[in-house]
Structure formats: C-alpha cells, structure tokens
Amino acid sequence: MFCYFQISIAGAPPQTVVFQLHSDKCPKTCDNFIALCQSTATAKRPSSSTSATSSSATAQPTYRGTEFHRILPGFMIQGGDFTNFDGTGGHAAPTTNNGAQTFPDENFHTSHDKEGILSMANRGKHTNGSQFFITLGKTLHLDGKHVAFGHVVRGMEVVREASQVETEGNNGRPTMLQRVVIVDCGLGTGDIDDDSDHSSSGSSSSSSSESSSLEDRKRKRSSKKKHKRRRKDDYRQKGETSSNKKKKQSRDRSRSHSKHRKRHDKDDDSRDRKHRKRRKDESHRREYSSSSSEDDHRRHQHSSKKRH
C-alpha cells in the first residue's frame, strides 16, 4: 500500500514523497494514517486569538494543509498536528479508532535502522494519535518506543531538503518564511495516471496494481539511465575513433614527409656524386690535354735541333 505527500518547502512548488505502508505488520496504524491522508478537509493554522481548545474542537482530522513543526537535521522531521501546528495537538482518525483520541502501540517489528523510516510520534506508551516522523538516519534508540509502520520509497531527497530549512529555538520549529507544508496528500503515488487513490484501503488488487505501477516506473527510469549511459559511451567511442583516425592520418603524413625527405636527400646525393665525378673527369681531361701539348712541344723542339 502506498500513500503520498505533496510538500512545499519555503513557499517553493510542491514535490512528491511516496511512502510504502507495512499494512501486513501494522494494519491498525496504517489504517489511521490512510484515513488522515484520504480526508478531503484542509487544516488551517489557528490564529493567535483562537484558543487551543476551540481549535481542536473545530479542526477536521487531516494531513492536508499541516506543517512539519519539528525539524532536527540528522535525526528526523515531525508533522501531523492538524489542530495547533506546534506539536501539542492532533488526534487519531475517528473513523478507524471508534472516536478515541489515541490508540495503543501495535507492535515494534520494524526497526529504525535507516533513513526514511515512517514512524508514529507519541507522548509515551500507547498514546499514538496523528503525529508522525520520518527518520534522517539510523535511530535505533527509538526501537521499542515508537511504532514504525512504513518507509519512503520515492522523494527522500525532498525529505533531506526539508531538513535543511532555517529553524528557531531549540525545538526545531521552522521560521515563518521556511515552513514545510503538506499541500496535498492521498492514497497511491500521487502520479497523474495513478487511480489507486480512489480504491478502498483493504483491496489487495489495488495494492498489487500500485506496486506493479511503481515497479514499472522504476524500470522505465532505469532503462532511460542505461540508454543515456549507452549514448554517452557511443559518443565517447566515436570521439576516440575520430581522434585515433586523426592521429593515424597525422602519422601517415609524417611518414610520407619523411619518405619524401629521404628520397629528396638521396636524389641530392646522387646529383652531387655525378657532379663531382663530372668535375673530376674534366680535371683529368684538362691535365691530360696539358701534358700532351707539352710533349708535342718538346718533340717539335727536338726535331728542329736535329735539322739544324
């Protein structure tokens, strides 16, 4: 079974918190909570001129319009006082408790071993009424003293945000501009397509449809997250592939330039060698030509001497 709150923090647009109730463990406590969630009434903060007695007599039992009057960061946030709005009022739903203001502790099967535990506030043993609290961490010292009957399944970040508002005094009461208000509440998850808040609290088919609906939404969110991660991985791989292509192209260009430089250097060396050889050959020819002319001259002189 699920119930929801639409919570406005410091005048901001409302955000949804969904609870799963442990109807199999605490049916009477859950019925009381459901009755106050399903009430069509809206609680109104009493004026300063209105006495607490008259306010309690005229107030309609409901969670809609009430405030979280006590907020202790790291411990819990407490609400449910639809008469005085300060933790001194409120009472059990008449429709589920035969008109009694309080009802006994049902059991202590659920432990306050984590954040998000939904539990009944009280003034001592067997004094459960309308006030409740949501834990902000492990509070095992409350086991055996307060009846835990549910837990937050969605919107715990809203509860944490509510726990950070500015408070005054030692009682953890939010300041006037930082009030945390339950602007709407009901049976189900509070989604637009959720019709389970119109079903009876004892219907097992309603509970199973709510559970499957919530599971479907969880699967859809998980599928969307996986799709986003897959797209990011694809983009990353594409980026890496593009980067690798650019690096390969750069290496190929470097190799091509290197080969070209080597070929050019080889051509230069070949031209230099040919040039040196040509110069050497020309030098040899000039030397040979010079020596031949000298020999001819000497022979000519010799033959002239002989004739004379």
mmCIF file of C-alpha atoms in Angstrom:
data_model
loop_
_atom_site.group_PDB
_atom_site.id
_atom_site.type_symbol
_atom_site.label_atom_id
_atom_site.label_comp_id
_atom_site.label_asym_id
_atom_site.label_seq_id
_atom_site.Cartn_x
_atom_site.Cartn_y
_atom_site.Cartn_z
ATOM 1 C CA MET A 1 0.000 0.000 0.000
ATOM 2 C CA PHE A 2 1.286 3.455 -0.920
ATOM 3 C CA CYS A 3 0.476 6.967 0.283
ATOM 4 C CA TYR A 4 1.930 10.247 -0.894
ATOM 5 C CA PHE A 5 2.559 13.807 0.308
ATOM 6 C CA GLN A 6 2.933 16.882 -1.892
ATOM 7 C CA ILE A 7 5.354 19.007 0.148
ATOM 8 C CA SER A 8 6.135 22.698 -0.359
ATOM 9 C CA ILE A 9 9.402 23.905 1.177
ATOM 10 C CA ALA A 10 9.678 27.614 1.984
ATOM 11 C CA GLY A 11 6.942 28.506 -0.494
ATOM 12 C CA ALA A 12 8.510 26.599 -3.392
ATOM 13 C CA PRO A 13 6.444 24.434 -5.786
ATOM 14 C CA PRO A 14 5.383 21.162 -4.137
ATOM 15 C CA GLN A 15 7.420 17.985 -4.526
ATOM 16 C CA THR A 16 6.239 14.410 -4.063
ATOM 17 C CA VAL A 17 7.202 11.983 -1.306
ATOM 18 C CA VAL A 18 5.825 8.431 -1.578
ATOM 19 C CA PHE A 19 5.542 6.021 1.366
ATOM 20 C CA GLN A 20 5.078 2.280 1.328
ATOM 21 C CA LEU A 21 2.989 1.258 4.341
ATOM 22 C CA HIS A 22 3.570 -2.028 6.200
ATOM 23 C CA SER A 23 -0.125 -2.961 6.321
ATOM 24 C CA ASP A 24 0.738 -6.603 6.915
ATOM 25 C CA LYS A 25 2.637 -5.749 10.115
ATOM 26 C CA CYS A 26 0.698 -2.741 11.441
ATOM 27 C CA PRO A 27 -2.797 -2.728 9.858
ATOM 28 C CA LYS A 28 -4.452 -0.531 12.506
ATOM 29 C CA THR A 29 -1.662 2.080 12.451
ATOM 30 C CA CYS A 30 -1.669 2.107 8.630
ATOM 31 C CA ASP A 31 -5.476 2.487 8.509
ATOM 32 C CA ASN A 32 -5.227 5.526 10.785
ATOM 33 C CA PHE A 33 -2.550 7.098 8.549
ATOM 34 C CA ILE A 34 -4.532 6.328 5.370
ATOM 35 C CA ALA A 35 -7.714 7.869 6.794
ATOM 36 C CA LEU A 36 -5.873 11.126 7.551
ATOM 37 C CA CYS A 37 -4.272 11.093 4.063
ATOM 38 C CA GLN A 38 -7.609 10.493 2.320
ATOM 39 C CA SER A 39 -9.521 13.151 4.212
ATOM 40 C CA THR A 40 -10.942 15.842 1.922
ATOM 41 C CA ALA A 41 -10.534 18.509 4.605
ATOM 42 C CA THR A 42 -7.688 21.028 4.735
ATOM 43 C CA ALA A 43 -6.166 22.022 8.053
ATOM 44 C CA LYS A 44 -5.814 25.723 8.810
ATOM 45 C CA ARG A 45 -3.267 27.277 11.116
ATOM 46 C CA PRO A 46 -5.091 28.724 14.154
ATOM 47 C CA SER A 47 -4.951 32.473 14.648
ATOM 48 C CA SER A 48 -3.324 33.956 17.721
ATOM 49 C CA SER A 49 -6.768 34.807 19.153
ATOM 50 C CA THR A 50 -8.041 31.235 18.814
ATOM 51 C CA SER A 51 -7.587 29.050 21.873
ATOM 52 C CA ALA A 52 -6.106 25.586 21.567
ATOM 53 C CA THR A 53 -9.320 24.012 22.901
ATOM 54 C CA SER A 54 -11.614 25.638 20.345
ATOM 55 C CA SER A 55 -9.151 24.909 17.547
ATOM 56 C CA SER A 56 -9.060 21.223 18.472
ATOM 57 C CA ALA A 57 -12.844 21.087 18.615
ATOM 58 C CA THR A 58 -13.377 22.588 15.153
ATOM 59 C CA ALA A 59 -10.403 21.131 13.239
ATOM 60 C CA GLN A 60 -11.102 18.288 10.802
ATOM 61 C CA PRO A 61 -8.661 15.350 11.046
ATOM 62 C CA THR A 62 -6.378 15.528 8.002
ATOM 63 C CA TYR A 63 -2.779 15.862 6.902
ATOM 64 C CA ARG A 64 -3.591 18.238 4.046
ATOM 65 C CA GLY A 65 -2.528 21.760 4.973
ATOM 66 C CA THR A 66 -0.492 20.705 8.007
ATOM 67 C CA GLU A 67 3.183 21.528 8.570
ATOM 68 C CA PHE A 68 6.305 19.788 9.734
ATOM 69 C CA HIS A 69 6.536 21.617 13.031
ATOM 70 C CA ARG A 70 9.725 19.988 14.343
ATOM 71 C CA ILE A 71 12.853 19.528 12.236
ATOM 72 C CA LEU A 72 16.101 18.173 13.661
ATOM 73 C CA PRO A 73 18.812 17.708 10.977
ATOM 74 C CA GLY A 74 20.420 14.273 11.043
ATOM 75 C CA PHE A 75 17.630 12.928 13.267
ATOM 76 C CA MET A 76 14.074 13.367 11.929
ATOM 77 C CA ILE A 77 11.303 15.682 10.717
ATOM 78 C CA GLN A 78 7.951 15.544 12.542
ATOM 79 C CA GLY A 79 4.426 16.568 11.496
ATOM 80 C CA GLY A 80 0.766 15.655 11.746
ATOM 81 C CA ASP A 81 -0.558 18.272 14.219
ATOM 82 C CA PHE A 82 -3.682 19.459 12.381
ATOM 83 C CA THR A 83 -5.095 21.401 15.347
ATOM 84 C CA ASN A 84 -2.308 23.531 16.879
ATOM 85 C CA PHE A 85 0.515 23.211 14.271
ATOM 86 C CA ASP A 86 3.124 23.129 17.051
ATOM 87 C CA GLY A 87 3.264 19.513 18.247
ATOM 88 C CA THR A 88 0.776 19.914 21.122
ATOM 89 C CA GLY A 89 -2.337 18.871 19.205
ATOM 90 C CA GLY A 90 -3.790 16.378 16.786
ATOM 91 C CA HIS A 91 -5.535 13.079 17.454
ATOM 92 C CA ALA A 92 -6.277 9.746 15.817
ATOM 93 C CA ALA A 93 -8.724 9.434 12.932
ATOM 94 C CA PRO A 94 -12.206 8.862 14.438
ATOM 95 C CA THR A 95 -13.279 6.565 11.608
ATOM 96 C CA THR A 96 -10.629 3.957 12.403
ATOM 97 C CA ASN A 97 -10.433 4.241 16.200
ATOM 98 C CA ASN A 98 -14.099 4.414 17.268
ATOM 99 C CA GLY A 99 -13.761 8.088 18.110
ATOM 100 C CA ALA A 100 -10.837 7.576 20.512
ATOM 101 C CA GLN A 101 -8.180 10.309 20.613
ATOM 102 C CA THR A 102 -5.309 7.813 20.822
ATOM 103 C CA PHE A 103 -4.711 4.120 20.195
ATOM 104 C CA PRO A 104 -2.258 1.551 21.602
ATOM 105 C CA ASP A 105 1.157 0.622 20.243
ATOM 106 C CA GLU A 106 0.507 -2.112 17.708
ATOM 107 C CA ASN A 107 3.978 -3.717 17.593
ATOM 108 C CA PHE A 108 7.658 -2.878 17.189
ATOM 109 C CA HIS A 109 8.533 -5.307 14.387
ATOM 110 C CA THR A 110 10.129 -2.659 12.145
ATOM 111 C CA SER A 111 13.410 -1.139 13.278
ATOM 112 C CA HIS A 112 14.517 2.488 12.906
ATOM 113 C CA ASP A 113 17.703 1.248 11.244
ATOM 114 C CA LYS A 114 17.974 3.662 8.293
ATOM 115 C CA GLU A 115 16.790 6.963 6.898
ATOM 116 C CA GLY A 116 13.258 7.250 5.521
ATOM 117 C CA ILE A 117 11.502 5.192 8.212
ATOM 118 C CA LEU A 118 7.910 6.393 8.807
ATOM 119 C CA SER A 119 7.002 6.095 12.473
ATOM 120 C CA MET A 120 4.415 7.306 14.992
ATOM 121 C CA ALA A 121 5.206 10.116 17.417
ATOM 122 C CA ASN A 122 3.730 9.784 20.890
ATOM 123 C CA ARG A 123 3.670 11.170 24.422
ATOM 124 C CA GLY A 124 4.544 7.846 25.954
ATOM 125 C CA LYS A 125 3.329 4.270 25.842
ATOM 126 C CA HIS A 126 0.054 3.652 23.939
ATOM 127 C CA THR A 127 -0.539 7.340 23.038
ATOM 128 C CA ASN A 128 -0.495 7.202 19.233
ATOM 129 C CA GLY A 129 -2.586 9.888 17.540
ATOM 130 C CA SER A 130 -1.994 11.709 14.251
ATOM 131 C CA GLN A 131 1.589 12.910 14.659
ATOM 132 C CA PHE A 132 4.346 11.027 12.857
ATOM 133 C CA PHE A 133 8.003 11.484 11.936
ATOM 134 C CA ILE A 134 10.412 10.476 9.158
ATOM 135 C CA THR A 135 13.927 9.463 10.160
ATOM 136 C CA LEU A 136 17.000 11.095 8.603
ATOM 137 C CA GLY A 137 19.371 8.305 9.611
ATOM 138 C CA LYS A 138 19.770 5.288 11.857
ATOM 139 C CA THR A 139 17.922 5.895 15.178
ATOM 140 C CA LEU A 140 17.992 2.544 16.914
ATOM 141 C CA HIS A 141 17.301 4.110 20.330
ATOM 142 C CA LEU A 142 13.688 4.601 19.163
ATOM 143 C CA ASP A 143 13.122 0.862 18.693
ATOM 144 C CA GLY A 144 10.619 -0.467 21.221
ATOM 145 C CA LYS A 145 9.308 3.045 21.919
ATOM 146 C CA HIS A 146 7.772 4.166 18.617
ATOM 147 C CA VAL A 147 5.758 2.108 16.118
ATOM 148 C CA ALA A 148 7.428 2.162 12.697
ATOM 149 C CA PHE A 149 4.831 1.340 10.041
ATOM 150 C CA GLY A 150 6.318 2.318 6.663
ATOM 151 C CA HIS A 151 9.221 3.835 4.752
ATOM 152 C CA VAL A 152 9.950 6.324 1.964
ATOM 153 C CA VAL A 153 10.202 4.708 -1.468
ATOM 154 C CA ARG A 154 10.451 7.906 -3.519
ATOM 155 C CA GLY A 155 11.325 11.512 -2.728
ATOM 156 C CA MET A 156 13.848 11.029 0.068
ATOM 157 C CA GLU A 157 15.786 13.930 -1.419
ATOM 158 C CA VAL A 158 12.746 16.113 -0.664
ATOM 159 C CA VAL A 159 12.838 14.994 2.970
ATOM 160 C CA ARG A 160 16.543 15.825 3.165
ATOM 161 C CA GLU A 161 15.911 19.234 1.615
ATOM 162 C CA ALA A 162 13.152 19.886 4.163
ATOM 163 C CA SER A 163 15.552 19.017 6.982
ATOM 164 C CA GLN A 164 17.841 21.910 5.944
ATOM 165 C CA VAL A 165 15.384 24.791 6.415
ATOM 166 C CA GLU A 166 16.122 27.511 8.936
ATOM 167 C CA THR A 167 14.691 26.840 12.408
ATOM 168 C CA GLU A 168 14.351 28.885 15.579
ATOM 169 C CA GLY A 169 14.923 27.986 19.213
ATOM 170 C CA ASN A 170 15.807 24.534 20.483
ATOM 171 C CA ASN A 171 12.580 22.840 19.433
ATOM 172 C CA GLY A 172 13.457 22.762 15.727
ATOM 173 C CA ARG A 173 10.471 24.824 14.609
ATOM 174 C CA PRO A 174 10.932 26.303 11.103
ATOM 175 C CA THR A 175 10.887 30.082 10.814
ATOM 176 C CA MET A 176 7.860 31.798 9.275
ATOM 177 C CA LEU A 177 9.386 32.014 5.790
ATOM 178 C CA GLN A 178 10.842 28.492 5.886
ATOM 179 C CA ARG A 179 7.711 26.493 6.642
ATOM 180 C CA VAL A 180 7.417 22.970 5.251
ATOM 181 C CA VAL A 181 3.762 22.397 4.296
ATOM 182 C CA ILE A 182 1.852 19.305 3.116
ATOM 183 C CA VAL A 183 -0.239 20.960 0.404
ATOM 184 C CA ASP A 184 -1.819 17.686 -0.735
ATOM 185 C CA CYS A 185 -1.888 14.012 0.206
ATOM 186 C CA GLY A 186 -3.703 10.805 -0.594
ATOM 187 C CA LEU A 187 -3.610 7.119 -1.304
ATOM 188 C CA GLY A 188 -1.324 5.922 -4.096
ATOM 189 C CA THR A 189 1.809 7.513 -5.529
ATOM 190 C CA GLY A 190 0.416 10.915 -6.476
ATOM 191 C CA ASP A 191 1.065 10.433 -10.192
ATOM 192 C CA ILE A 192 -1.477 11.788 -12.694
ATOM 193 C CA ASP A 193 -2.140 8.336 -14.151
ATOM 194 C CA ASP A 194 -2.485 6.743 -10.727
ATOM 195 C CA ASP A 195 -6.145 5.965 -9.939
ATOM 196 C CA SER A 196 -5.371 3.816 -6.925
ATOM 197 C CA ASP A 197 -6.221 6.648 -4.506
ATOM 198 C CA HIS A 198 -9.883 6.052 -5.352
ATOM 199 C CA SER A 199 -9.773 2.396 -4.315
ATOM 200 C CA SER A 200 -10.516 1.015 -0.853
ATOM 201 C CA SER A 201 -7.716 0.661 1.692
ATOM 202 C CA GLY A 202 -8.366 -3.030 2.134
ATOM 203 C CA SER A 203 -8.202 -4.006 -1.532
ATOM 204 C CA SER A 204 -5.331 -6.379 -2.290
ATOM 205 C CA SER A 205 -5.760 -5.863 -6.034
ATOM 206 C CA SER A 206 -5.242 -2.122 -5.554
ATOM 207 C CA SER A 207 -2.075 -2.750 -3.588
ATOM 208 C CA SER A 208 -0.693 -5.111 -6.219
ATOM 209 C CA SER A 209 -1.535 -2.683 -9.067
ATOM 210 C CA GLU A 210 0.193 0.168 -7.199
ATOM 211 C CA SER A 211 3.224 -1.998 -6.592
ATOM 212 C CA SER A 212 3.433 -3.064 -10.231
ATOM 213 C CA SER A 213 2.897 0.530 -11.372
ATOM 214 C CA LEU A 214 5.741 1.743 -9.167
ATOM 215 C CA GLU A 215 7.973 -1.096 -10.364
ATOM 216 C CA ASP A 216 7.169 -0.211 -13.982
ATOM 217 C CA ARG A 217 8.191 3.402 -13.385
ATOM 218 C CA LYS A 218 11.379 2.269 -11.706
ATOM 219 C CA ARG A 219 12.195 0.030 -14.671
ATOM 220 C CA LYS A 220 11.475 2.868 -17.114
ATOM 221 C CA ARG A 221 13.769 5.230 -15.191
ATOM 222 C CA SER A 222 16.452 2.543 -15.068
ATOM 223 C CA SER A 223 16.047 1.910 -18.814
ATOM 224 C CA LYS A 224 16.343 5.647 -19.543
ATOM 225 C CA LYS A 225 19.505 5.873 -17.431
ATOM 226 C CA LYS A 226 21.019 2.876 -19.250
ATOM 227 C CA HIS A 227 20.099 4.418 -22.615
ATOM 228 C CA LYS A 228 21.761 7.703 -21.625
ATOM 229 C CA ARG A 229 24.896 5.869 -20.468
ATOM 230 C CA ARG A 230 24.942 3.882 -23.722
ATOM 231 C CA ARG A 231 24.646 7.063 -25.767
ATOM 232 C CA LYS A 232 27.456 8.666 -23.764
ATOM 233 C CA ASP A 233 29.618 5.570 -24.343
ATOM 234 C CA ASP A 234 28.813 5.697 -28.067
ATOM 235 C CA TYR A 235 29.730 9.367 -28.240
ATOM 236 C CA ARG A 236 32.913 8.669 -26.326
ATOM 237 C CA GLN A 237 33.828 5.786 -28.628
ATOM 238 C CA LYS A 238 33.077 7.909 -31.683
ATOM 239 C CA GLY A 239 35.225 10.659 -30.264
ATOM 240 C CA GLU A 240 38.035 8.205 -29.567
ATOM 241 C CA THR A 241 37.676 6.710 -33.070
ATOM 242 C CA SER A 242 37.794 10.161 -34.638
ATOM 243 C CA SER A 243 40.797 11.051 -32.501
ATOM 244 C CA ASN A 244 42.535 7.809 -33.454
ATOM 245 C CA LYS A 245 41.828 8.474 -37.153
ATOM 246 C CA LYS A 246 43.309 11.946 -36.847
ATOM 247 C CA LYS A 247 46.373 10.566 -35.091
ATOM 248 C CA LYS A 248 46.771 7.876 -37.772
ATOM 249 C CA GLN A 249 46.415 10.457 -40.545
ATOM 250 C CA SER A 250 48.991 12.639 -38.812
ATOM 251 C CA ARG A 251 51.390 9.688 -38.514
ATOM 252 C CA ASP A 252 50.825 8.792 -42.155
ATOM 253 C CA ARG A 253 51.556 12.368 -43.218
ATOM 254 C CA SER A 254 54.694 12.362 -41.079
ATOM 255 C CA ARG A 255 55.846 9.094 -42.656
ATOM 256 C CA SER A 256 55.098 10.426 -46.142
ATOM 257 C CA HIS A 257 57.050 13.611 -45.459
ATOM 258 C CA SER A 258 59.889 11.569 -44.035
ATOM 259 C CA LYS A 259 59.991 9.310 -47.095
ATOM 260 C CA HIS A 260 59.878 12.322 -49.366
ATOM 261 C CA ARG A 261 62.750 13.950 -47.479
ATOM 262 C CA LYS A 262 64.795 10.761 -47.677
ATOM 263 C CA ARG A 263 64.096 10.407 -51.405
ATOM 264 C CA HIS A 264 64.979 14.053 -51.921
ATOM 265 C CA ASP A 265 68.194 13.611 -49.910
ATOM 266 C CA LYS A 266 69.090 10.546 -51.974
ATOM 267 C CA ASP A 267 68.480 12.450 -55.210
ATOM 268 C CA ASP A 268 70.646 15.294 -53.933
ATOM 269 C CA ASP A 269 73.417 12.865 -53.020
ATOM 270 C CA SER A 270 73.187 11.231 -56.420
ATOM 271 C CA ARG A 271 73.376 14.600 -58.172
ATOM 272 C CA ASP A 272 76.336 15.624 -56.005
ATOM 273 C CA ARG A 273 78.171 12.429 -56.819
ATOM 274 C CA LYS A 274 77.527 12.859 -60.532
ATOM 275 C CA HIS A 275 78.634 16.451 -60.374
ATOM 276 C CA ARG A 276 81.807 15.563 -58.505
ATOM 277 C CA LYS A 277 82.564 12.789 -60.971
ATOM 278 C CA ARG A 278 81.992 15.104 -63.934
ATOM 279 C CA ARG A 279 84.295 17.734 -62.426
ATOM 280 C CA LYS A 280 86.888 15.080 -61.761
ATOM 281 C CA ASP A 281 86.683 13.781 -65.311
ATOM 282 C CA GLU A 282 87.011 17.279 -66.705
ATOM 283 C CA SER A 283 90.013 17.895 -64.493
ATOM 284 C CA HIS A 284 91.619 14.684 -65.732
ATOM 285 C CA ARG A 285 90.965 15.639 -69.331
ATOM 286 C CA ARG A 286 92.496 19.084 -68.856
ATOM 287 C CA GLU A 287 95.556 17.572 -67.178
ATOM 288 C CA TYR A 288 95.888 15.040 -69.974
ATOM 289 C CA SER A 289 95.483 17.667 -72.652
ATOM 290 C CA SER A 290 98.076 19.897 -70.997
ATOM 291 C CA SER A 291 100.640 17.100 -70.677
ATOM 292 C CA SER A 292 100.078 16.064 -74.339
ATOM 293 C CA SER A 293 100.692 19.581 -75.592
ATOM 294 C CA GLU A 294 103.901 19.824 -73.576
ATOM 295 C CA ASP A 295 105.136 16.517 -75.037
ATOM 296 C CA ASP A 296 104.361 17.682 -78.555
ATOM 297 C CA HIS A 297 106.229 20.895 -77.954
ATOM 298 C CA ARG A 298 109.308 19.078 -76.681
ATOM 299 C CA ARG A 299 109.260 16.699 -79.631
ATOM 300 C CA HIS A 300 108.979 19.624 -82.017
ATOM 301 C CA GLN A 301 111.950 21.356 -80.409
ATOM 302 C CA HIS A 302 113.987 18.191 -80.601
ATOM 303 C CA SER A 303 113.266 17.608 -84.227
ATOM 304 C CA SER A 304 114.198 21.238 -85.019
ATOM 305 C CA LYS A 305 117.563 20.832 -83.349
ATOM 306 C CA LYS A 306 118.257 17.751 -85.361
ATOM 307 C CA ARG A 307 117.599 19.540 -88.633
ATOM 308 C CA HIS A 308 119.968 22.291 -87.748
#
